[in-house]
Amino acid sequence: MAEEIDYHPMWKDLGMDVEAHDGLLAAVGGMYQDVFLTQENRPKSTEYLDNVVMNIHSGRIKEMVDHKASDGQKVVGSFCLYVPEEIVRAANGIPVGLCSGADWATDKVEEHLPRNTCPLIKSFTGFKLGKVCPYIESSDLVVGENTCDGKKKAYEYFGTQKPMHIMDVPNVKNDGTMANWKAEIRRLAERVEQETGTKITAESLKEAIRVTNDKRRALQRLSATRAADPVPISGRDSLLTVQAAFMDDAERLTGAINAMADECEQRVRDGVGVAPKGTKRILYTGTPMAVPFWKLFSLIEKAGAVIVGEECCTGYRYYKDLVDESGKTVDEMLDAIAERYFNINCAIFTPNPGRIEDVMRLAKELHADGIIDCSLQFCTLYDMESFTLEKAAKEAGIPYMHISTDYSNEDAGQLSTRVEAFVEMI
Amino acid sequence: MAEEIDYHPMWKDLGMDVEAHDGLLAAVGGMYQDVFLTQENRPKSTEYLDNVVMNIHSGRIKEMVDHKASDGQKVVGSFCLYVPEEIVRAANGIPVGLCSGADWATDKVEEHLPRNTCPLIKSFTGFKLGKVCPYIESSDLVVGENTCDGKKKAYEYFGTQKPMHIMDVPNVKNDGTMANWKAEIRRLAERVEQETGTKITAESLKEAIRVTNDKRRALQRLSATRAADPVPISGRDSLLTVQAAFMDDAERLTGAINAMADECEQRVRDGVGVAPKGTKRILYTGTPMAVPFWKLFSLIEKAGAVIVGEECCTGYRYYKDLVDESGKTVDEMLDAIAERYFNINCAIFTPNPGRIEDVMRLAKELHADGIIDCSLQFCTLYDMESFTLEKAAKEAGIPYMHISTDYSNEDAGQLSTRVEAFVEMI
């Protein structure tokens, strides 16, 4: 079984640009080596993460393609935390997060989108136009969401390239918008059922909720260990657990994360850390970090600090809330799902006090020495909210730094200098 | 009555920075001279517009301040077409558009908002922080709206500076969002009633609808004359009619616009134009143009073209639709208002085919030779939509140009060159 499988025929069958994709994989492999494998004192159980990345565009895709062929499953891709994976799973779909963490085919992208667009949006458009994302290519349906201005309008173009369903996400939280959101959840369920040809039942939805809650429970366990000093696991590896949660098989991931939590709990009891006791502790907050956008986390931890929490969509927001499991009917469970997802504190909401409260509480619980708040370039929402957050941090007496960056490495030197100065200061 | 009134005590009473404001007025006066009074063959009735601008921060403000003192009226300011002036008027309020067309106090603004924010948002924030807008200062209530990401988040800060009410505007058009929008209209009515202490009645609302429809009917009449060649009135003066509609007394404006329409209809019969027959005809579309942002219109018409229509919030969108006048009860009329305003084709909507259709139809009806589509810098929505619009223009065989600009004059030379080349080419 140790034979190397050649995945090129599969990628070709998916309609990918195989040559360009080889180049991408080599680059990601190099980055992974530099960012992850140079860490000392990693928990042994993080081997799982190495495997996830090794198989991210190959073995995992083959699994999905095989499921499509054998069980008639459909792949449903998305870009955002507001798309409930429980619904996809309950309708015999495979939910996956789509590639959006690196610049690709930028020239082509700028024929369809403004240059001044956030890198995440340009990235997923470029991955599609450049045909290098096997998740996009193997998706039978892509579910977009009206979150920020940029995404909602960019989906108008993306929808010309892939079959799409768009969920409308509210901007304010009140009874009227909750009613619309519950209707959107049902509209998604119908659309996914139509795509998969499989009706969601009370049994399948209950099971999907349990499976997804189990993922979140495992991630909560792991996260809790990071309150310890020394901290048992790095921010880089922790970020990767949630990135993996968007891509890997749910039950395999849950098992692996629980194993990591076991090992990290033991490390805490033994006083073993990935960084020495007393290392400066950073709480990250801001825009999501898609694979392979590891630049900022790498640079913060290489500056001698350790990241102890991520208040973002590729972190805490993914696992903080469970779906209530007491629902008996499909309707009750869909309502419970709507309520759980309505509780995500994205900067699209106005006002958005929940995020500020979460950041301040996490900073306290995880004993953070400072907060680093990052917005991807041209992200008006997080840029605007950084002023509110800075004020709250000041009032709480927690050192705070705001960073605006993109997927290029051009600012790496300058960012390192700023981060080093910040770590020195706190 | 020819005595000059000294408005400085009034401005001081409003809490304004009188000295800085004198500087602003002098600058606007100079711009007006250069942009408007250098035009040849203007209709004589445009004298009204000269008076509007002459009184914009003085006589008109005094009128409003006097009304507040004598009739207990309240001034309700807003920044957007989605705030129904009918409701304000029916509750004994004076609806006004607030200053947002020039850079002001940028240093102070950037302590609270990101540098990469659209100039319109920075402008109204700067006018407030610099205390140079008598409309903002005399407003008892400011009504914001969740339209773009920038405005909705910037209002979180603006609301710390002025009493605010925020309307939530949908992003998609369907039955559910219409129901929410109707609820928002009622929420506004209640808030304004609370502010003015005056209950909206069927009589007052019917009258407010009529007064506002009369404004729009007058503007429609004037606009219709611009299909003629030679065109009787310039784009600059036409833009100013709608800018005035946000600030001047409704009935005075209606009378003056009807007089302009009379004169322009006569001009059309006489073959008299503001520019020679055969002058290249431009349809403007894009972001709104608040006073005194006349740069682009001036530069287009000085390049030898004439603007024959404005598909934007300070143009066609303001007057294209009337509120249905058949409603008998407050409830029926509020629904009619909601329906009328839901029909505005702002780029916040996804998808937004109505705008594309409007642009193409207007280009045809007004015999435009080319379309100039402008986005204020960092306006993701209009920037994104420009790609859709360009495609539609190409398919219709109409020359199209997209411009991104801000309130500074730094790009004036470069823009002139681009516009001249475009006018030459069409």
PDB file of N, CA and C in Angstrom, chain A residues 5 19 40 82 88 126 175 228 272-273 292 310 319 348-349:
ATOM      1  N   ILE A   5       0.524   6.926  -5.536  1.00  0.00           N
ATOM      2  CA  ILE A   5      -0.538   7.017  -6.533  1.00  0.00           C
ATOM      3  C   ILE A   5      -0.278   8.235  -7.408  1.00  0.00           C
ATOM      4  N   GLU A  19      -0.412  21.159 -15.099  1.00  0.00           N
ATOM      5  CA  GLU A  19       0.950  21.672 -15.012  1.00  0.00           C
ATOM      6  C   GLU A  19       1.047  22.827 -14.010  1.00  0.00           C
ATOM      7  N   GLU A  40       9.702  23.501  16.816  1.00  0.00           N
ATOM      8  CA  GLU A  40      10.216  22.542  17.788  1.00  0.00           C
ATOM      9  C   GLU A  40       9.136  22.192  18.798  1.00  0.00           C
ATOM     10  N   TYR A  82     -21.128  30.943   7.324  1.00  0.00           N
ATOM     11  CA  TYR A  82     -22.594  31.014   7.426  1.00  0.00           C
ATOM     12  C   TYR A  82     -23.314  29.912   6.654  1.00  0.00           C
ATOM     13  N   VAL A  88     -25.870  20.215   4.444  1.00  0.00           N
ATOM     14  CA  VAL A  88     -25.243  19.513   3.319  1.00  0.00           C
ATOM     15  C   VAL A  88     -25.079  18.029   3.664  1.00  0.00           C
ATOM     16  N   GLY A 126      -9.433  33.571  -8.961  1.00  0.00           N
ATOM     17  CA  GLY A 126      -8.236  33.157  -9.686  1.00  0.00           C
ATOM     18  C   GLY A 126      -8.051  31.640  -9.684  1.00  0.00           C
ATOM     19  N   ASP A 175     -35.841  40.333  15.223  1.00  0.00           N
ATOM     20  CA  ASP A 175     -36.809  39.263  14.945  1.00  0.00           C
ATOM     21  C   ASP A 175     -37.105  39.133  13.451  1.00  0.00           C
ATOM     22  N   ALA A 228      -3.203  27.285  29.130  1.00  0.00           N
ATOM     23  CA  ALA A 228      -2.078  26.941  30.022  1.00  0.00           C
ATOM     24  C   ALA A 228      -0.796  27.676  29.626  1.00  0.00           C
ATOM     25  N   VAL A 272       4.507  20.706  29.822  1.00  0.00           N
ATOM     26  CA  VAL A 272       5.279  20.692  28.579  1.00  0.00           C
ATOM     27  C   VAL A 272       4.624  21.658  27.584  1.00  0.00           C
ATOM     28  N   GLY A 273       5.445  22.456  26.924  1.00  0.00           N
ATOM     29  CA  GLY A 273       4.871  23.413  25.979  1.00  0.00           C
ATOM     30  C   GLY A 273       5.580  23.410  24.643  1.00  0.00           C
ATOM     31  N   PRO A 292      -3.222  28.513   1.705  1.00  0.00           N
ATOM     32  CA  PRO A 292      -2.027  28.419   2.546  1.00  0.00           C
ATOM     33  C   PRO A 292      -1.591  29.788   3.070  1.00  0.00           C
ATOM     34  N   GLU A 310      -7.714  32.296  18.288  1.00  0.00           N
ATOM     35  CA  GLU A 310      -8.039  32.938  17.019  1.00  0.00           C
ATOM     36  C   GLU A 310      -9.513  33.319  17.035  1.00  0.00           C
ATOM     37  N   TYR A 319     -15.970  26.919  16.112  1.00  0.00           N
ATOM     38  CA  TYR A 319     -16.330  25.873  17.078  1.00  0.00           C
ATOM     39  C   TYR A 319     -17.012  26.384  18.346  1.00  0.00           C
ATOM     40  N   ILE A 348     -19.868  41.940   9.332  1.00  0.00           N
ATOM     41  CA  ILE A 348     -20.952  42.416   8.463  1.00  0.00           C
ATOM     42  C   ILE A 348     -22.116  42.953   9.305  1.00  0.00           C
ATOM     43  N   PHE A 349     -22.213  42.524  10.554  1.00  0.00           N
ATOM     44  CA  PHE A 349     -23.324  42.986  11.387  1.00  0.00           C
ATOM     45  C   PHE A 349     -23.053  44.376  11.940  1.00  0.00           C
TER      46      PHE A 349
END
